[in-house]
Amino acid sequence: MAKIIDGKAVSGQIRDEVKEKIEALRREGKEVTLAVVQVGSDPASCVYVNNKKKACAYVGIKSLAYELPEETTEEELLALIDKLNRMEECNGILVQLPLPVHIDEDKVIDAISPDKDVDGFHQSNTGALCIGRPGFLPCTPAGIVELLRRSGVELAGRNCVVVGRSNIVGKPVALLLLRENATVTIAHSKTENLKALCRQADILVVAVGKPKMINREYIKEGAVVVDVGIHRNEAGKLCGDVDFADVEERCSAITPVPGGVGPMTIAMLMKNCMLAVCGKGREAGR
Ligand code: NDP
């Protein structure tokens, strides 16, 4: 039986560590404030935003909620970001994605001050990650590496295959694994012989966005499997990109869905907010 990598427990430890540091900052007279901006009322986004607000309340971060109507223009959103960039009490800015189609997401991300970019999506922070300079790390990839580290998974020298090359998960997690001295291969929809490639992985990270696509045929005996995917079926039940029941016997350790990578993302967001107010956000990547 595979060991279950418990993201809920590990993220709980991180949240408690952040809470303690925020209490210490408060004793020095420093408050941590995160602006959470949502445009429209996409149901999944509402759930994510609510979870982020709850996590803020738990660790002692003040959240400023900006719930804007679907028809908000790009100019109006950019004007709000400009205001938040200049607002001294606001340490972090989070714009919930996806944005309505009439708004250019890249333009919005570029408008956020890199020093308040707690999602780690600004090109200045992604570029810093790429060349090993200090910067905010994107929350899901940073959460994956932290989860592996705290679960005692050795990364240096191991063969890691990342399936998926998105800017928010696949590419940055590959760069972070490389930073941990793993030997990393990135696979995507044009990769040939995907099964054979995945079967070479000591650590397989799956972020394809396809429910239960990865079955036991993709898994090397004894591999560690990280499932980033989140899908909800018609009955409201969650599953990942990996067919958990099919692969469980074959791997040595696996992250479940729910309770694996998902809770780590929010814990790392809280950590980035705390680092932002310490003035250490831009050192987070070291
Ligand atoms: P994207 O859709 O942006 O990217 C999917 C990637 O998978 C692409 O690079 C695509 O390749 C690749 N891909 C798609 N089909 C195949 C295939 N058949 N074989 C090989 N590669 C394939 O997804 P995201 O990276 O944004 O998200 C991935 C999953 O993670 C989703 O389920 C999402 O919900 C979840 N997620 C979970 C988070 C969490 O907090 N736990 C946070 C963010 C995402 P190509 O580039 O060639 O198109």
mmCIF file of C-alpha atoms and ligand atoms in Angstrom:
data_model
loop_
_atom_site.group_PDB
_atom_site.id
_atom_site.type_symbol
_atom_site.label_atom_id
_atom_site.label_comp_id
_atom_site.label_asym_id
_atom_site.label_seq_id
_atom_site.Cartn_x
_atom_site.Cartn_y
_atom_site.Cartn_z
ATOM 1 C CA MET A 1 0.000 0.000 0.000
ATOM 2 C CA ALA A 2 1.252 3.457 -0.849
ATOM 3 C CA LYS A 3 1.922 6.033 1.844
ATOM 4 C CA ILE A 4 -0.665 8.808 1.641
ATOM 5 C CA ILE A 5 1.056 12.199 1.539
ATOM 6 C CA ASP A 6 -1.170 14.270 3.802
ATOM 7 C CA GLY A 7 -1.391 17.783 2.384
ATOM 8 C CA LYS A 8 -4.063 18.730 4.872
ATOM 9 C CA ALA A 9 -1.819 17.986 7.857
ATOM 10 C CA VAL A 10 1.299 19.591 6.342
ATOM 11 C CA SER A 11 -0.610 22.703 5.245
ATOM 12 C CA GLY A 12 -2.001 22.929 8.808
ATOM 13 C CA GLN A 13 1.561 23.009 10.184
ATOM 14 C CA ILE A 14 2.507 25.779 7.733
ATOM 15 C CA ARG A 15 -0.585 27.832 8.576
ATOM 16 C CA ASP A 16 0.220 27.550 12.296
ATOM 17 C CA GLU A 17 3.825 28.642 11.669
ATOM 18 C CA VAL A 18 2.573 31.621 9.631
ATOM 19 C CA LYS A 19 0.006 32.476 12.337
ATOM 20 C CA GLU A 20 2.756 32.578 14.953
ATOM 21 C CA LYS A 21 4.943 34.844 12.798
ATOM 22 C CA ILE A 22 2.004 37.155 12.111
ATOM 23 C CA GLU A 23 1.327 37.426 15.846
ATOM 24 C CA ALA A 24 4.991 38.354 16.361
ATOM 25 C CA LEU A 25 4.731 40.992 13.612
ATOM 26 C CA ARG A 26 1.628 42.415 15.288
ATOM 27 C CA ARG A 27 3.567 42.776 18.530
ATOM 28 C CA GLU A 28 6.021 44.934 16.538
ATOM 29 C CA GLY A 29 3.044 47.002 15.325
ATOM 30 C CA LYS A 30 2.933 45.492 11.806
ATOM 31 C CA GLU A 31 -0.361 44.301 10.260
ATOM 32 C CA VAL A 32 -0.583 41.976 7.251
ATOM 33 C CA THR A 33 -3.257 42.923 4.715
ATOM 34 C CA LEU A 34 -4.228 41.088 1.518
ATOM 35 C CA ALA A 35 -6.512 42.584 -1.148
ATOM 36 C CA VAL A 36 -8.598 39.855 -2.810
ATOM 37 C CA VAL A 37 -10.084 40.979 -6.120
ATOM 38 C CA GLN A 38 -12.778 38.944 -7.860
ATOM 39 C CA VAL A 39 -14.514 39.932 -11.099
ATOM 40 C CA GLY A 40 -17.857 38.204 -11.781
ATOM 41 C CA SER A 41 -19.282 35.294 -9.828
ATOM 42 C CA ASP A 42 -17.883 32.092 -11.345
ATOM 43 C CA PRO A 43 -18.935 29.418 -8.779
ATOM 44 C CA ALA A 44 -15.483 27.749 -8.579
ATOM 45 C CA SER A 45 -13.808 31.159 -8.107
ATOM 46 C CA CYS A 46 -16.293 32.003 -5.319
ATOM 47 C CA VAL A 47 -15.282 28.796 -3.487
ATOM 48 C CA TYR A 48 -11.537 29.550 -3.903
ATOM 49 C CA VAL A 49 -11.954 33.189 -2.805
ATOM 50 C CA ASN A 50 -13.975 32.153 0.259
ATOM 51 C CA ASN A 51 -11.353 29.578 1.242
ATOM 52 C CA LYS A 52 -8.638 32.227 0.930
ATOM 53 C CA LYS A 53 -10.607 34.669 3.089
ATOM 54 C CA LYS A 54 -11.148 31.961 5.731
ATOM 55 C CA ALA A 55 -7.429 31.121 5.740
ATOM 56 C CA CYS A 56 -6.607 34.834 6.149
ATOM 57 C CA ALA A 57 -8.939 35.058 9.148
ATOM 58 C CA TYR A 58 -7.313 31.971 10.722
ATOM 59 C CA VAL A 59 -3.723 33.213 10.463
ATOM 60 C CA GLY A 60 -4.568 36.818 11.355
ATOM 61 C CA ILE A 61 -4.265 38.450 7.926
ATOM 62 C CA LYS A 62 -6.718 41.271 7.260
ATOM 63 C CA SER A 63 -8.433 40.703 3.918
ATOM 64 C CA LEU A 64 -9.876 43.517 1.842
ATOM 65 C CA ALA A 65 -12.541 42.066 -0.469
ATOM 66 C CA TYR A 66 -13.217 43.670 -3.855
ATOM 67 C CA GLU A 67 -16.134 41.853 -5.520
ATOM 68 C CA LEU A 68 -16.615 43.507 -8.889
ATOM 69 C CA PRO A 69 -19.436 42.867 -11.385
ATOM 70 C CA GLU A 70 -18.838 40.721 -14.499
ATOM 71 C CA GLU A 71 -19.124 43.807 -16.748
ATOM 72 C CA THR A 72 -16.212 45.620 -15.048
ATOM 73 C CA THR A 73 -13.952 47.028 -17.780
ATOM 74 C CA GLU A 74 -10.232 46.362 -18.079
ATOM 75 C CA GLU A 75 -9.580 50.073 -17.397
ATOM 76 C CA GLU A 76 -11.624 49.956 -14.173
ATOM 77 C CA LEU A 77 -9.772 46.871 -12.957
ATOM 78 C CA LEU A 78 -6.375 48.381 -13.840
ATOM 79 C CA ALA A 79 -7.357 51.566 -11.972
ATOM 80 C CA LEU A 80 -8.191 49.500 -8.846
ATOM 81 C CA ILE A 81 -4.837 47.691 -9.060
ATOM 82 C CA ASP A 82 -3.052 51.009 -9.413
ATOM 83 C CA LYS A 83 -4.834 52.219 -6.259
ATOM 84 C CA LEU A 84 -3.915 49.034 -4.348
ATOM 85 C CA ASN A 85 -0.289 49.260 -5.515
ATOM 86 C CA ARG A 86 -0.100 52.708 -3.930
ATOM 87 C CA MET A 87 -2.120 51.842 -0.793
ATOM 88 C CA GLU A 88 0.458 51.551 1.985
ATOM 89 C CA GLU A 89 -1.604 49.315 4.279
ATOM 90 C CA CYS A 90 -2.080 46.720 1.501
ATOM 91 C CA ASN A 91 0.857 44.268 1.414
ATOM 92 C CA GLY A 92 -0.419 41.718 -1.080
ATOM 93 C CA ILE A 93 -2.746 41.773 -4.111
ATOM 94 C CA LEU A 94 -4.514 38.681 -5.384
ATOM 95 C CA VAL A 95 -6.652 38.821 -8.523
ATOM 96 C CA GLN A 96 -8.696 35.620 -8.775
ATOM 97 C CA LEU A 97 -8.319 33.973 -12.198
ATOM 98 C CA PRO A 98 -9.837 33.313 -14.667
ATOM 99 C CA LEU A 99 -11.006 36.835 -15.510
ATOM 100 C CA PRO A 100 -13.943 37.472 -17.873
ATOM 101 C CA VAL A 101 -12.855 37.119 -21.530
ATOM 102 C CA HIS A 102 -13.051 40.871 -22.266
ATOM 103 C CA ILE A 103 -10.168 41.496 -19.805
ATOM 104 C CA ASP A 104 -6.557 40.748 -20.785
ATOM 105 C CA GLU A 105 -5.203 38.617 -17.909
ATOM 106 C CA ASP A 106 -1.555 39.243 -18.814
ATOM 107 C CA LYS A 107 -2.086 43.015 -18.705
ATOM 108 C CA VAL A 108 -3.694 42.733 -15.263
ATOM 109 C CA ILE A 109 -0.941 40.488 -13.852
ATOM 110 C CA ASP A 110 1.717 42.831 -15.259
ATOM 111 C CA ALA A 111 0.007 45.786 -13.542
ATOM 112 C CA ILE A 112 0.408 44.315 -10.033
ATOM 113 C CA SER A 113 3.481 45.621 -8.239
ATOM 114 C CA PRO A 114 6.036 42.738 -8.131
ATOM 115 C CA ASP A 115 6.495 43.506 -4.405
ATOM 116 C CA LYS A 116 2.785 42.803 -3.761
ATOM 117 C CA ASP A 117 2.489 39.889 -6.230
ATOM 118 C CA VAL A 118 1.780 37.196 -3.613
ATOM 119 C CA ASP A 119 0.516 34.801 -6.326
ATOM 120 C CA GLY A 120 3.994 34.918 -7.908
ATOM 121 C CA PHE A 121 2.610 35.302 -11.461
ATOM 122 C CA HIS A 122 4.238 38.651 -12.419
ATOM 123 C CA GLN A 123 6.866 38.254 -15.133
ATOM 124 C CA SER A 124 9.444 39.821 -12.845
ATOM 125 C CA ASN A 125 8.867 37.041 -10.273
ATOM 126 C CA THR A 126 8.589 34.219 -12.846
ATOM 127 C CA GLY A 127 11.778 35.487 -14.512
ATOM 128 C CA ALA A 128 13.519 35.570 -11.131
ATOM 129 C CA LEU A 129 12.496 31.956 -10.524
ATOM 130 C CA CYS A 130 13.888 30.985 -13.911
ATOM 131 C CA ILE A 131 17.335 32.456 -13.279
ATOM 132 C CA GLY A 132 17.537 31.656 -9.551
ATOM 133 C CA ARG A 133 17.062 35.204 -8.259
ATOM 134 C CA PRO A 134 14.929 36.163 -5.217
ATOM 135 C CA GLY A 135 11.214 36.611 -5.860
ATOM 136 C CA PHE A 136 7.748 35.453 -4.830
ATOM 137 C CA LEU A 137 7.187 31.793 -5.710
ATOM 138 C CA PRO A 138 3.874 30.725 -7.265
ATOM 139 C CA CYS A 139 1.781 29.043 -4.565
ATOM 140 C CA THR A 140 0.837 25.641 -6.061
ATOM 141 C CA PRO A 141 4.361 24.762 -7.316
ATOM 142 C CA ALA A 142 5.961 25.999 -4.083
ATOM 143 C CA GLY A 143 3.361 23.992 -2.139
ATOM 144 C CA ILE A 144 4.197 20.812 -4.074
ATOM 145 C CA VAL A 145 7.921 21.062 -3.338
ATOM 146 C CA GLU A 146 7.304 21.959 0.320
ATOM 147 C CA LEU A 147 4.909 19.005 0.669
ATOM 148 C CA LEU A 148 7.496 16.602 -0.773
ATOM 149 C CA ARG A 149 10.246 18.058 1.411
ATOM 150 C CA ARG A 150 8.228 17.854 4.620
ATOM 151 C CA SER A 151 7.105 14.308 3.748
ATOM 152 C CA GLY A 152 10.728 13.174 3.562
ATOM 153 C CA VAL A 153 10.846 12.634 -0.215
ATOM 154 C CA GLU A 154 14.436 12.958 -1.444
ATOM 155 C CA LEU A 155 14.619 15.085 -4.626
ATOM 156 C CA ALA A 156 18.324 15.552 -5.371
ATOM 157 C CA GLY A 157 19.461 13.320 -8.204
ATOM 158 C CA ARG A 158 16.023 11.729 -8.686
ATOM 159 C CA ASN A 159 14.261 11.477 -12.042
ATOM 160 C CA CYS A 160 11.211 13.751 -12.008
ATOM 161 C CA VAL A 161 8.685 13.869 -14.837
ATOM 162 C CA VAL A 162 6.194 16.746 -14.828
ATOM 163 C CA VAL A 163 3.174 16.184 -17.072
ATOM 164 C CA GLY A 164 1.822 19.621 -18.056
ATOM 165 C CA ARG A 165 3.611 22.868 -18.981
ATOM 166 C CA SER A 166 1.214 25.618 -17.900
ATOM 167 C CA ASN A 167 2.648 28.880 -16.598
ATOM 168 C CA ILE A 168 0.951 28.444 -13.227
ATOM 169 C CA VAL A 169 1.820 24.805 -12.478
ATOM 170 C CA GLY A 170 3.883 22.715 -14.933
ATOM 171 C CA LYS A 171 6.709 25.106 -15.854
ATOM 172 C CA PRO A 172 7.304 26.615 -12.392
ATOM 173 C CA VAL A 173 7.146 23.262 -10.569
ATOM 174 C CA ALA A 174 9.713 21.886 -13.027
ATOM 175 C CA LEU A 175 12.005 24.852 -12.279
ATOM 176 C CA LEU A 176 11.599 24.383 -8.528
ATOM 177 C CA LEU A 177 12.383 20.661 -8.768
ATOM 178 C CA LEU A 178 15.472 21.566 -10.801
ATOM 179 C CA ARG A 179 16.445 23.995 -8.045
ATOM 180 C CA GLU A 180 16.229 21.022 -5.655
ATOM 181 C CA ASN A 181 18.749 19.222 -7.897
ATOM 182 C CA ALA A 182 16.296 16.739 -9.395
ATOM 183 C CA THR A 183 16.728 15.658 -13.031
ATOM 184 C CA VAL A 184 13.584 17.038 -14.634
ATOM 185 C CA THR A 185 11.664 16.239 -17.827
ATOM 186 C CA ILE A 186 8.566 18.206 -18.836
ATOM 187 C CA ALA A 187 5.876 16.408 -20.864
ATOM 188 C CA HIS A 188 2.878 17.932 -22.649
ATOM 189 C CA SER A 189 0.168 17.129 -25.170
ATOM 190 C CA LYS A 190 2.684 16.690 -28.030
ATOM 191 C CA THR A 191 5.006 14.367 -26.078
ATOM 192 C CA GLU A 192 5.515 10.991 -27.759
ATOM 193 C CA ASN A 193 5.439 7.738 -25.770
ATOM 194 C CA LEU A 194 4.123 9.471 -22.658
ATOM 195 C CA LYS A 195 3.523 6.210 -20.802
ATOM 196 C CA ALA A 196 7.110 5.010 -21.318
ATOM 197 C CA LEU A 197 8.475 8.417 -20.271
ATOM 198 C CA CYS A 198 6.339 8.515 -17.116
ATOM 199 C CA ARG A 199 7.429 4.971 -16.237
ATOM 200 C CA GLN A 200 11.002 6.299 -15.896
ATOM 201 C CA ALA A 201 9.959 8.743 -13.184
ATOM 202 C CA ASP A 202 10.964 8.293 -9.547
ATOM 203 C CA ILE A 203 8.680 11.249 -8.886
ATOM 204 C CA LEU A 204 5.751 11.889 -11.226
ATOM 205 C CA VAL A 205 3.965 15.256 -10.993
ATOM 206 C CA VAL A 206 0.704 15.342 -12.941
ATOM 207 C CA ALA A 207 -0.975 18.634 -13.939
ATOM 208 C CA VAL A 208 -2.850 17.799 -17.153
ATOM 209 C CA GLY A 209 -6.375 18.870 -16.237
ATOM 210 C CA LYS A 210 -7.877 15.537 -17.408
ATOM 211 C CA PRO A 211 -9.814 13.518 -14.792
ATOM 212 C CA LYS A 212 -8.158 10.172 -13.915
ATOM 213 C CA MET A 213 -6.015 10.191 -17.079
ATOM 214 C CA ILE A 214 -2.975 8.649 -15.385
ATOM 215 C CA ASN A 215 -3.440 4.965 -14.555
ATOM 216 C CA ARG A 216 -1.014 2.234 -13.400
ATOM 217 C CA GLU A 217 0.438 1.876 -16.918
ATOM 218 C CA TYR A 218 2.170 5.265 -16.451
ATOM 219 C CA ILE A 219 3.702 4.403 -13.076
ATOM 220 C CA LYS A 220 7.086 2.898 -12.258
ATOM 221 C CA GLU A 221 6.911 0.445 -9.343
ATOM 222 C CA GLY A 222 7.687 2.396 -6.153
ATOM 223 C CA ALA A 223 7.339 5.878 -7.677
ATOM 224 C CA VAL A 224 6.099 8.913 -5.745
ATOM 225 C CA VAL A 225 3.019 10.426 -7.435
ATOM 226 C CA VAL A 226 1.854 14.017 -7.023
ATOM 227 C CA ASP A 227 -1.644 14.690 -8.365
ATOM 228 C CA VAL A 228 -2.282 18.398 -8.958
ATOM 229 C CA GLY A 229 -5.599 18.008 -10.793
ATOM 230 C CA ILE A 230 -8.944 18.946 -9.276
ATOM 231 C CA HIS A 231 -12.203 17.889 -10.916
ATOM 232 C CA ARG A 232 -15.742 17.642 -9.594
ATOM 233 C CA ASN A 233 -18.107 15.080 -11.101
ATOM 234 C CA GLU A 234 -21.862 15.550 -11.452
ATOM 235 C CA ALA A 235 -22.454 14.108 -7.985
ATOM 236 C CA GLY A 236 -20.106 16.782 -6.573
ATOM 237 C CA LYS A 237 -17.334 14.275 -5.754
ATOM 238 C CA LEU A 238 -13.743 15.433 -6.257
ATOM 239 C CA CYS A 239 -11.072 13.528 -8.180
ATOM 240 C CA GLY A 240 -7.644 14.297 -9.616
ATOM 241 C CA ASP A 241 -5.749 13.759 -12.875
ATOM 242 C CA VAL A 242 -4.575 10.398 -11.497
ATOM 243 C CA ASP A 243 -6.755 7.290 -11.130
ATOM 244 C CA PHE A 244 -5.984 6.902 -7.429
ATOM 245 C CA ALA A 245 -7.553 3.453 -6.929
ATOM 246 C CA ASP A 246 -5.730 2.033 -9.962
ATOM 247 C CA VAL A 247 -2.221 3.355 -9.139
ATOM 248 C CA GLU A 248 -2.235 3.157 -5.335
ATOM 249 C CA GLU A 249 -0.793 -0.368 -5.122
ATOM 250 C CA ARG A 250 2.007 0.404 -7.560
ATOM 251 C CA CYS A 251 3.499 3.587 -6.072
ATOM 252 C CA SER A 252 5.345 4.108 -2.801
ATOM 253 C CA ALA A 253 3.610 7.384 -1.931
ATOM 254 C CA ILE A 254 0.809 9.491 -3.428
ATOM 255 C CA THR A 255 -1.017 12.761 -2.787
ATOM 256 C CA PRO A 256 -4.798 12.264 -2.552
ATOM 257 C CA VAL A 257 -7.518 14.484 -4.033
ATOM 258 C CA PRO A 258 -8.904 16.120 -1.990
ATOM 259 C CA GLY A 259 -6.394 16.625 0.822
ATOM 260 C CA GLY A 260 -3.131 16.649 -1.148
ATOM 261 C CA VAL A 261 -1.820 19.600 -3.174
ATOM 262 C CA GLY A 262 -5.000 21.743 -2.861
ATOM 263 C CA PRO A 263 -4.615 22.830 0.793
ATOM 264 C CA MET A 264 -0.885 23.506 0.235
ATOM 265 C CA THR A 265 -1.686 26.225 -2.328
ATOM 266 C CA ILE A 266 -3.559 28.359 0.214
ATOM 267 C CA ALA A 267 -0.963 27.737 2.948
ATOM 268 C CA MET A 268 1.794 29.010 0.624
ATOM 269 C CA LEU A 269 -0.320 32.055 -0.240
ATOM 270 C CA MET A 270 -0.549 32.880 3.473
ATOM 271 C CA LYS A 271 3.222 32.425 3.736
ATOM 272 C CA ASN A 272 3.834 34.782 0.787
ATOM 273 C CA CYS A 273 1.610 37.449 2.437
ATOM 274 C CA MET A 274 3.596 37.125 5.648
ATOM 275 C CA LEU A 275 6.896 37.388 3.729
ATOM 276 C CA ALA A 276 5.589 40.467 1.876
ATOM 277 C CA VAL A 277 5.061 42.385 5.096
ATOM 278 C CA CYS A 278 8.419 41.327 6.506
ATOM 279 C CA GLY A 279 9.870 43.010 3.397
ATOM 280 C CA LYS A 280 11.237 39.588 2.590
ATOM 281 C CA GLY A 281 8.849 38.683 -0.214
ATOM 282 C CA ARG A 282 11.515 39.212 -2.812
ATOM 283 C CA GLU A 283 13.792 36.880 -0.911
ATOM 284 C CA ALA A 284 11.261 34.077 -0.795
ATOM 285 C CA GLY A 285 12.834 32.260 -3.694
ATOM 286 C CA ARG A 286 16.267 31.842 -2.178
HETATM 287 P P1 NDP B 1 -3.699 23.734 -18.166
HETATM 288 O O1 NDP B 1 -4.911 23.268 -18.899
HETATM 289 O O2 NDP B 1 -3.297 25.163 -18.255
HETATM 290 O O3 NDP B 1 -2.448 22.853 -18.678
HETATM 291 C C1 NDP B 1 -2.564 21.475 -18.897
HETATM 292 C C2 NDP B 1 -1.254 20.955 -19.422
HETATM 293 O O4 NDP B 1 -1.396 19.555 -19.626
HETATM 294 C C3 NDP B 1 -0.828 21.552 -20.754
HETATM 295 O O5 NDP B 1 0.545 21.849 -20.737
HETATM 296 C C4 NDP B 1 -1.153 20.458 -21.766
HETATM 297 O O6 NDP B 1 -0.223 20.390 -22.848
HETATM 298 C C5 NDP B 1 -0.966 19.212 -20.928
HETATM 299 N N1 NDP B 1 -1.803 18.112 -21.437
HETATM 300 C C6 NDP B 1 -3.124 18.138 -21.711
HETATM 301 N N2 NDP B 1 -3.516 16.938 -22.191
HETATM 302 C C7 NDP B 1 -2.433 16.154 -22.200
HETATM 303 C C8 NDP B 1 -2.187 14.817 -22.600
HETATM 304 N N3 NDP B 1 -3.174 14.035 -23.081
HETATM 305 N N4 NDP B 1 -0.936 14.330 -22.502
HETATM 306 C C9 NDP B 1 0.076 15.100 -22.019
HETATM 307 N N5 NDP B 1 -0.097 16.388 -21.628
HETATM 308 C C10 NDP B 1 -1.329 16.904 -21.729
HETATM 309 O O7 NDP B 1 -3.891 23.271 -16.660
HETATM 310 P P2 NDP B 1 -3.232 23.831 -15.287
HETATM 311 O O8 NDP B 1 -1.773 23.593 -15.307
HETATM 312 O O9 NDP B 1 -3.749 25.172 -14.997
HETATM 313 O O10 NDP B 1 -3.937 22.834 -14.258
HETATM 314 C C11 NDP B 1 -3.756 21.442 -14.315
HETATM 315 C C12 NDP B 1 -4.670 20.777 -13.300
HETATM 316 O O11 NDP B 1 -4.314 21.215 -11.993
HETATM 317 C C13 NDP B 1 -6.139 21.128 -13.446
HETATM 318 O O12 NDP B 1 -6.925 19.994 -13.096
HETATM 319 C C14 NDP B 1 -6.358 22.234 -12.427
HETATM 320 O O13 NDP B 1 -7.697 22.285 -11.961
HETATM 321 C C15 NDP B 1 -5.437 21.800 -11.346
HETATM 322 N N6 NDP B 1 -4.938 22.884 -10.489
HETATM 323 C C16 NDP B 1 -4.918 22.650 -9.142
HETATM 324 C C17 NDP B 1 -4.441 23.603 -8.282
HETATM 325 C C18 NDP B 1 -4.401 23.298 -6.821
HETATM 326 O O14 NDP B 1 -4.327 24.202 -6.024
HETATM 327 N N7 NDP B 1 -4.409 22.019 -6.447
HETATM 328 C C19 NDP B 1 -3.969 24.917 -8.761
HETATM 329 C C20 NDP B 1 -3.938 25.034 -10.197
HETATM 330 C C21 NDP B 1 -4.421 24.039 -11.022
HETATM 331 P P3 NDP B 1 -0.076 21.569 -23.972
HETATM 332 O O15 NDP B 1 0.701 22.650 -23.298
HETATM 333 O O16 NDP B 1 0.656 20.912 -25.057
HETATM 334 O O17 NDP B 1 -1.479 21.982 -24.313
#
